[in-house]
Amino acid sequence: MRLLNILKNDRGGQIMMLVLLIMAILVPIFNLMVPENHPLHVPTYTVTLMGKYLTLALLAVAVDLVWGYLGILTLGHGAFFALGGYAMGMYLMRQIGDRGVYGNPELPDFMVFLDWKELPWFWQGFDQFWFAAIMIMLVPGLLAFIFGWLAFRSRVSGVYLSIITQAMTYALMLAFYRNEMGFGGNNGLTDFKDLVGFSLQEDTTRIALFVLSAVALAIGYLICRYLMNSRLGRVCIAVRDSESRARFMGYRVENVKLWIFVISAMLAGVAGALYVPQVGIINPNEFSPINSIEIVVWVAVGGRATLYGAVIGALLINYAKTYFTAELPEVWLFALGGIFVLVTLLLPKGVTGLIAGLKRHKEVPA
Amino acid sequence: MSIISTLEQITDRHHVYPFLVPAQAPKLDVSHNVLLYLEDITVSFDGFKAINNLNMYINDGELRCIIGPNGAGKTTMMDIITGKTQPDSGSAWFGQTINLLEMDEPAIAQAGIGRKFQKPTVFEELSVWENLELAMAGNRNVWSILNARLNSEQSAMLLETIELIGLQANTQMLAGRLSHGQKQWLEIGMLLMQKPRLLLVDEPVAGMTHQEMDRTAELLISLAGRHSVVVVEHDMDFVRNLAGKDRTVTVLHQGSVLSEGTMSKVQQDPKVVEVYLGE
Amino acid sequence: MTVNFRTLHRYLLSCIVIFFLMSAGFSMAGTAPNAKLDEVSRLLMSKTFDDKSRALDVLVEQSQPRTAELLHLLLDSRLYYHKKEKQLYIIADYDTGKIAIDLAGAEQLIKKKRDYKKIILNNNLRGQINRILAELGLNSNDPQQRENAVRDLLKDITPDTVLALKARFTIEESKKVREMIRIALAINDMKSSDEVLISNAIEQLNGSLEQESRGALVTFIDATETLDTPEASALNKQAQIALKGIEDKVQYYGWLETLYFGLSLGSVLVLAGIGLAITFGVMGVINMAHGELIMIGAYTTYVIQLLMPNHIEWSILVAIPAAFLVSGLVGIAIERGVIRFLYGRPLETLLATFGISLILQQAVRSIFSPLNRSVETPEWMSGLIQINPVFSLTLSRLYIIVFCLMVFVALLLVLKKTALGLQVRAVSQNRAMARAMGVRSNRVDALTFGLGSGVAGIAGVALSQLTNVGPNMGQAYIIDSFMVVVFGGVGNLWGTLVAGLTLGVANKVLEPWAGAVLAKVLMLIFIILFIQKRPRGLFPQRGRAAEG
């Protein structure tokens, strides 16, 4: 089968797919069929939390694609994630209909509050799911295309590129904080009711979202792996390691970078769109530069240019974050900061690199 | 352009905008037997003239050696030919029809100019095989490289090249693990895979043993004829070996041509003697 | 924070008056002036307005320090008398249970509201009081006070004040005061019906920036708009031209003010960015913790103020070297502890220093609390310089600009004239060569980083005077600093200066048009586009070294 062929030389990917499959089957069973007081019961809260982690893992894979394989340290991928999230949020807002506080069938609550009389043009169409689904990919993709087209063509690279990606997400954050933008300002979009007719409060919807997140992660992973297995993937590595050499060989580096960047942004958009209904809110804070840079550290912890490393890193760090912010909120930033420093200094290849190193060490006793 | 004519253009269904036409380099034309024209080229960095009114012509199929002391502008000249640096003035043509100054690096590379760097630059994280595969001539747009698969003919060509550069035992090895000399060879192999019409080779024997040097010279000489080869080198023995009795040698000094001719003629030129020995 | 000079002035004046009032009450009981004062009181308490008018005359004759104060109290309807005691009281809040103060300064509670009666004035008396006050001000010895007195009069010119002004004009020597009186008289003339007078008045008002001059012209234009006699329309036209001239001038000063605000914002940006320009430009290292080094400087200021609560005036001056040292040492620690292991790996450096910035933020949060701390502004830094009625320079902003230039010049000198500077430039241009020539590049790196960080600390001192000092303040400046450095061209201090000031001014120019947030967004977009057009900034380095 061609699909499995993609994972032929990818042990990490095979294991990950297996785990995802098992989880996608077992978690619904343990949530829906096992009685609540049974020790094996998985509460819906945990299901949603895991679903959230999976969307973040997809985001990490998207970042690994551009950072790990292309060497573009993006500090603005949170922006694509957030844009996908906003596209989904807009759809969910329109779904509320007249069940809002003000009961306006057409306008979301915050617009009524701001005394707006009609729906802005960019909110048109978001009552249709297919339209929102297209926008979830199209808007981040388009932004990435315009940004990348400008940046890569003029050969902005290295730290400069990192800084302007950060400036991009920062500018978007400031813009989205404004009420006049029409995206709910400070508060963002929230109070969602249902998704394609299914109530977001229902356990089954939550389970479905979890399974969807797992499927999305699997598909996203396969797409990335397919790309990187092709000759295009080797060109990416060539560009990462010696951009000018690749150019003198006749490769249009800017096009390679552009398309990978756009694909990565679209994956991030999908991740954002799945994230929003599970956490129930999207606000401009998602654009904040610190969020984007945190994604990079997930990838660094997991190990760059492995794809499955990004998944492992995202799950590890986010689990740690959930744990620490609940138990020892004071310590969390210290820990996160420490991870940044330690990983770059001591673990340049991340956890997966460490494991691989240990394995090799065992196989070849010195 | 007036508004009306712009409007007319927009409403005309058959109008083809220049930016929609894929930029296609004209076909290489060497009917005058000259492959590369460099005329009146000047480049300066912050007032320092790296290249000063340089004129040089390379014939089709020629093997040309270029020598010159440090700072003579050899690398800058290669940068201009390959599109890395734009000259302040002058013209650079590839054959009769291709204006190199209007093209960027990938376009020039695809037009048939290959370059080997002073420092061996191979893709260290890729295997020898993959390095050569990437260098192989072919369609370079994103969609075709995504779908590219090696056919048997291409595989055969790859194997042949690997044999030529003597890396049969290291096909699957990461290029980063090769020795310095092996990397130089791999890079030459990559150049060959590109099937260029013009080969620019910057100090190919730096760090090689004598044996390797001889083999390199042999290889470069065998390439001449099918390709034009421009070799920039410091090592006089190697140049003497390459140039033989009748090949042209060019001496660069302070960004322009100091002397040109056969090795023996150049060596007797008093200007050259002064530059090399007078100081 | 900024106290208008004029209100400050008035406030001080009334303080002095009250002080005199008190001391007079204690020391001069029963002396001759007080006897006169009793007479004034008696007359004021009379039922007839004539008596009150005489009371005012007596007050003028005596001319003692409390005169002005009493007159103001009368105008403000705060002077009362006790019906039975027959004594004057100052009452701010007329109600049972509130306080009444007699002229000697003794307080007493109002037991019955009805016992006290306000001293009522009519319009004549008000006019008389205004005239007296005007004359008092006009006859002050300080030309500045005289000018202010005339300016106060502009608000309400009555025939009485006109008389006073004309009288003063004949003896006035100060040019500025004469000019001000001319304007006042011209405003008055605008109300007349004599065309020549009006025409002259318009001529006089032309170019005057006083609010009232504009008001007089506008009123006149509105009033004569509908008249269609040739004289009236000619005058109307003349007035319109004058008004246009004034408005142009106001607009000009408006631009000047924007420029001033822009330069001060730009100075902040330069201060924040210049430390980064050193570390990024010289060492090729992106220090994401730069914002936190600024924050540390600001917190150092806060701590210094805590340590010397009685000398707030001087705390800033102490804080500058202290912040330089503290931030500089932290910077050196960062360089020695982390960055030196990452040279040649700029992206990793970026991540590691970002981690450090998180740690520093949380450290500050744990030590000082997550809430913002307020740093006091010394007296000498507040206030403003009034250039003319529509344009004034806030002192704090002026200090920031001057301070920024001083820091800039100092850095320039350090880099151009000292041995360290020479080594720094050598290392930045060719590390290997510099090492070969015996420059200890490790030491130079550490010191350069310390220098850049120390300057960030100094920027923190300056910022502590402008914004809240809190754990997040660094983040707000890091992107701005990068934009400045990148815009100006890396490794170029002049570029940083020009870029910072340009961005500051551009931001302030955009602000009224687009709003503060959108202006900032636009600036960011502009820089993003700019970098793509000119990846090496405004003042790029060219040549072999820069190509790499």
CSV table of C-alpha atoms in Angstrom, one decimal, chain C residues 123-364:
chain,number,residue,atom,x,y,z
C,123,ASN,CA,-22.5,93.5,38.6
C,124,ASN,CA,-21.1,96.9,39.3
C,125,LEU,CA,-19.2,95.6,42.2
C,126,ARG,CA,-17.9,92.6,40.3
C,127,GLY,CA,-16.6,95.0,37.6
C,128,GLN,CA,-15.0,97.1,40.2
C,129,ILE,CA,-13.3,94.1,41.8
C,130,ASN,CA,-12.1,92.8,38.4
C,131,ARG,CA,-10.7,96.2,37.7
C,132,ILE,CA,-8.9,96.3,41.0
C,133,LEU,CA,-7.5,92.9,40.5
C,134,ALA,CA,-6.4,93.7,37.1
C,135,GLU,CA,-4.6,96.8,38.3
C,136,LEU,CA,-3.1,94.9,41.1
C,137,GLY,CA,-1.7,92.4,38.7
C,138,LEU,CA,-0.8,95.0,36.2
C,139,ASN,CA,1.2,96.9,38.7
C,140,SER,CA,3.2,94.0,39.9
C,141,ASN,CA,7.0,94.4,39.8
C,142,ASP,CA,7.6,91.2,37.9
C,143,PRO,CA,7.0,91.6,34.1
C,144,GLN,CA,6.1,87.9,33.9
C,145,GLN,CA,3.3,88.5,36.4
C,146,ARG,CA,2.2,91.5,34.5
C,147,GLU,CA,2.0,89.5,31.3
C,148,ASN,CA,0.0,86.8,33.1
C,149,ALA,CA,-2.3,89.4,34.5
C,150,VAL,CA,-3.0,90.8,31.1
C,151,ARG,CA,-3.5,87.3,29.7
C,152,ASP,CA,-6.0,86.6,32.5
C,153,LEU,CA,-7.8,89.7,31.6
C,154,LEU,CA,-8.2,88.5,28.0
C,155,LYS,CA,-10.9,86.1,29.1
C,156,ASP,CA,-13.3,88.8,30.1
C,157,ILE,CA,-12.5,92.3,28.9
C,158,THR,CA,-14.8,95.0,30.4
C,159,PRO,CA,-14.6,98.7,30.0
C,160,ASP,CA,-13.1,98.8,33.5
C,161,THR,CA,-10.3,96.6,32.6
C,162,VAL,CA,-9.8,98.5,29.3
C,163,LEU,CA,-9.2,101.6,31.4
C,164,ALA,CA,-6.7,99.8,33.6
C,165,LEU,CA,-4.9,98.4,30.6
C,166,LYS,CA,-4.7,101.8,28.8
C,167,ALA,CA,-3.4,103.3,32.0
C,168,ARG,CA,-0.7,100.6,32.3
C,169,PHE,CA,0.2,100.8,28.6
C,170,THR,CA,1.4,104.4,29.0
C,171,ILE,CA,3.9,103.5,31.6
C,172,GLU,CA,4.7,99.9,30.7
C,173,GLU,CA,8.3,99.2,29.7
C,174,SER,CA,8.4,95.5,29.0
C,175,LYS,CA,8.0,94.9,25.3
C,176,LYS,CA,6.2,91.6,25.9
C,177,VAL,CA,3.7,93.1,28.2
C,178,ARG,CA,3.1,96.0,25.9
C,179,GLU,CA,2.4,93.5,23.1
C,180,MET,CA,0.0,91.6,25.3
C,181,ILE,CA,-1.8,94.8,26.3
C,182,ARG,CA,-2.1,95.8,22.6
C,183,ILE,CA,-3.7,92.4,21.9
C,184,ALA,CA,-6.1,92.8,24.8
C,185,LEU,CA,-7.1,96.3,23.5
C,186,ALA,CA,-7.5,95.0,20.0
C,187,ILE,CA,-9.8,92.3,21.2
C,188,ASN,CA,-11.8,95.0,22.9
C,189,ASP,CA,-11.8,97.1,19.7
C,190,MET,CA,-13.2,94.3,17.7
C,191,LYS,CA,-16.5,94.9,19.5
C,192,SER,CA,-16.6,98.5,18.5
C,193,SER,CA,-18.4,99.8,15.4
C,194,ASP,CA,-15.6,102.1,14.2
C,195,GLU,CA,-14.3,100.5,11.0
C,196,VAL,CA,-10.8,102.0,11.2
C,197,LEU,CA,-10.5,100.8,14.8
C,198,ILE,CA,-11.6,97.3,13.8
C,199,SER,CA,-9.3,97.2,10.8
C,200,ASN,CA,-6.3,98.2,13.0
C,201,ALA,CA,-7.4,95.7,15.6
C,202,ILE,CA,-7.5,92.9,13.1
C,203,GLU,CA,-4.0,94.0,12.0
C,204,GLN,CA,-3.0,93.8,15.6
C,205,LEU,CA,-4.5,90.3,16.1
C,206,ASN,CA,-2.9,88.9,13.0
C,207,GLY,CA,-0.4,86.3,14.2
C,208,SER,CA,-1.5,86.4,17.9
C,209,LEU,CA,-1.8,82.8,19.2
C,210,GLU,CA,-3.9,83.6,22.2
C,211,GLN,CA,-7.1,81.6,22.3
C,212,GLU,CA,-9.1,84.8,22.8
C,213,SER,CA,-7.6,86.5,19.7
C,214,ARG,CA,-8.9,83.7,17.6
C,215,GLY,CA,-12.2,83.8,19.5
C,216,ALA,CA,-12.6,87.5,18.8
C,217,LEU,CA,-11.9,87.0,15.1
C,218,VAL,CA,-14.3,84.1,14.8
C,219,THR,CA,-17.0,86.0,16.6
C,220,PHE,CA,-16.4,89.0,14.3
C,221,ILE,CA,-16.5,86.9,11.2
C,222,ASP,CA,-19.7,85.2,12.2
C,223,ALA,CA,-21.3,88.5,13.1
C,224,THR,CA,-20.4,90.2,9.8
C,225,GLU,CA,-21.1,87.2,7.6
C,226,THR,CA,-24.5,88.3,6.7
C,227,LEU,CA,-23.8,92.0,6.4
C,228,ASP,CA,-23.4,93.1,2.8
C,229,THR,CA,-22.1,96.6,3.0
C,230,PRO,CA,-18.8,96.9,1.2
C,231,GLU,CA,-17.0,98.0,4.3
C,232,ALA,CA,-18.3,95.1,6.4
C,233,SER,CA,-17.4,92.5,3.8
C,234,ALA,CA,-13.9,94.1,3.4
C,235,LEU,CA,-13.4,93.9,7.1
C,236,ASN,CA,-14.8,90.4,7.1
C,237,LYS,CA,-12.3,89.4,4.5
C,238,GLN,CA,-9.5,91.0,6.4
C,239,ALA,CA,-10.5,89.1,9.5
C,240,GLN,CA,-10.7,85.9,7.6
C,241,ILE,CA,-7.2,86.4,6.2
C,242,ALA,CA,-5.9,87.1,9.7
C,243,LEU,CA,-7.7,84.1,11.1
C,244,LYS,CA,-6.3,81.9,8.4
C,245,GLY,CA,-2.8,83.2,9.2
C,246,ILE,CA,-3.3,82.4,12.9
C,247,GLU,CA,-4.6,79.0,12.1
C,248,ASP,CA,-1.7,78.3,9.8
C,249,LYS,CA,0.6,79.3,12.6
C,250,VAL,CA,-1.3,77.1,15.1
C,251,GLN,CA,-1.1,74.2,12.7
C,252,TYR,CA,2.6,74.8,12.3
C,253,TYR,CA,3.1,74.6,16.0
C,254,GLY,CA,0.9,71.6,16.0
C,255,TRP,CA,3.4,69.9,13.7
C,256,LEU,CA,6.2,71.1,15.8
C,257,GLU,CA,4.5,69.5,18.8
C,258,THR,CA,4.1,66.3,16.9
C,259,LEU,CA,7.7,66.4,16.0
C,260,TYR,CA,8.6,67.0,19.6
C,261,PHE,CA,6.5,64.1,20.8
C,262,GLY,CA,7.9,62.0,18.0
C,263,LEU,CA,11.5,62.9,18.9
C,264,SER,CA,10.9,62.0,22.5
C,265,LEU,CA,9.3,58.7,21.5
C,266,GLY,CA,12.2,58.2,19.1
C,267,SER,CA,14.7,58.8,21.9
C,268,VAL,CA,13.0,56.1,23.9
C,269,LEU,CA,13.3,53.8,21.0
C,270,VAL,CA,17.0,54.7,20.4
C,271,LEU,CA,17.7,54.2,24.1
C,272,ALA,CA,16.0,50.8,24.1
C,273,GLY,CA,17.6,49.8,20.8
C,274,ILE,CA,21.1,51.1,21.1
C,275,GLY,CA,22.3,48.5,23.5
C,276,LEU,CA,20.9,45.9,21.2
C,277,ALA,CA,22.7,47.5,18.3
C,278,ILE,CA,25.9,46.9,20.1
C,279,THR,CA,25.4,43.3,21.0
C,280,PHE,CA,23.7,42.4,17.7
C,281,GLY,CA,25.9,44.5,15.5
C,282,VAL,CA,29.2,43.7,17.0
C,283,MET,CA,28.7,40.1,18.1
C,284,GLY,CA,26.0,39.0,15.7
C,285,VAL,CA,24.1,37.7,18.6
C,286,ILE,CA,20.4,38.2,19.1
C,287,ASN,CA,19.7,38.8,22.7
C,288,MET,CA,16.0,38.2,23.4
C,289,ALA,CA,16.6,39.0,27.0
C,290,HIS,CA,17.4,42.6,26.1
C,291,GLY,CA,14.0,43.8,27.1
C,292,GLU,CA,14.5,42.2,30.5
C,293,LEU,CA,17.8,43.9,30.9
C,294,ILE,CA,15.9,47.2,30.4
C,295,MET,CA,13.4,46.0,33.0
C,296,ILE,CA,16.2,45.3,35.4
C,297,GLY,CA,17.4,48.8,35.0
C,298,ALA,CA,13.9,50.1,35.8
C,299,TYR,CA,13.7,47.9,38.9
C,300,THR,CA,17.1,49.1,40.0
C,301,THR,CA,15.7,52.7,39.9
C,302,TYR,CA,12.7,51.5,42.0
C,303,VAL,CA,15.0,49.9,44.6
C,304,ILE,CA,17.3,52.9,44.8
C,305,GLN,CA,14.2,55.0,45.5
C,306,LEU,CA,13.2,52.6,48.2
C,307,LEU,CA,16.7,52.9,49.7
C,308,MET,CA,16.8,56.7,49.7
C,309,PRO,CA,13.2,57.8,50.3
C,310,ASN,CA,14.3,61.2,51.5
C,311,HIS,CA,16.3,62.1,48.5
C,312,ILE,CA,14.0,61.3,45.6
C,313,GLU,CA,15.4,64.3,43.8
C,314,TRP,CA,18.8,62.6,43.5
C,315,SER,CA,17.7,59.0,43.2
C,316,ILE,CA,17.6,59.2,39.4
C,317,LEU,CA,21.2,60.3,39.3
C,318,VAL,CA,22.3,57.5,41.5
C,319,ALA,CA,20.2,55.0,39.6
C,320,ILE,CA,21.9,55.7,36.3
C,321,PRO,CA,25.3,54.2,37.2
C,322,ALA,CA,23.7,51.6,39.4
C,323,ALA,CA,21.4,50.4,36.6
C,324,PHE,CA,24.3,50.3,34.2
C,325,LEU,CA,26.3,48.2,36.7
C,326,VAL,CA,23.5,45.8,37.6
C,327,SER,CA,22.2,45.2,34.0
C,328,GLY,CA,25.8,45.1,32.8
C,329,LEU,CA,26.7,42.4,35.3
C,330,VAL,CA,23.7,40.4,34.5
C,331,GLY,CA,24.6,40.7,30.8
C,332,ILE,CA,28.1,39.5,31.4
C,333,ALA,CA,26.7,36.6,33.4
C,334,ILE,CA,24.4,35.7,30.5
C,335,GLU,CA,27.3,35.9,28.0
C,336,ARG,CA,29.7,33.9,30.1
C,337,GLY,CA,27.0,31.4,31.2
C,338,VAL,CA,25.2,30.7,28.0
C,339,ILE,CA,25.9,32.7,24.9
C,340,ARG,CA,29.6,31.9,24.6
C,341,PHE,CA,28.8,28.3,24.1
C,342,LEU,CA,26.5,29.2,21.2
C,343,TYR,CA,28.6,31.5,19.0
C,344,GLY,CA,28.1,30.8,15.3
C,345,ARG,CA,24.6,29.4,16.0
C,346,PRO,CA,22.5,32.6,16.0
C,347,LEU,CA,19.1,30.8,16.0
C,348,GLU,CA,20.0,28.8,19.0
C,349,THR,CA,21.3,31.9,20.8
C,350,LEU,CA,17.9,33.4,20.1
C,351,LEU,CA,16.1,30.6,21.8
C,352,ALA,CA,18.4,30.3,24.7
C,353,THR,CA,18.3,34.0,25.5
C,354,PHE,CA,14.5,33.9,25.2
C,355,GLY,CA,14.6,31.3,27.9
C,356,ILE,CA,16.7,33.6,30.0
C,357,SER,CA,14.2,36.3,29.5
C,358,LEU,CA,11.4,34.1,30.8
C,359,ILE,CA,13.5,33.3,33.9
C,360,LEU,CA,14.3,36.9,34.6
C,361,GLN,CA,10.7,37.9,34.2
C,362,GLN,CA,9.5,35.3,36.6
C,363,ALA,CA,12.3,36.1,39.0
C,364,VAL,CA,11.2,39.7,39.1
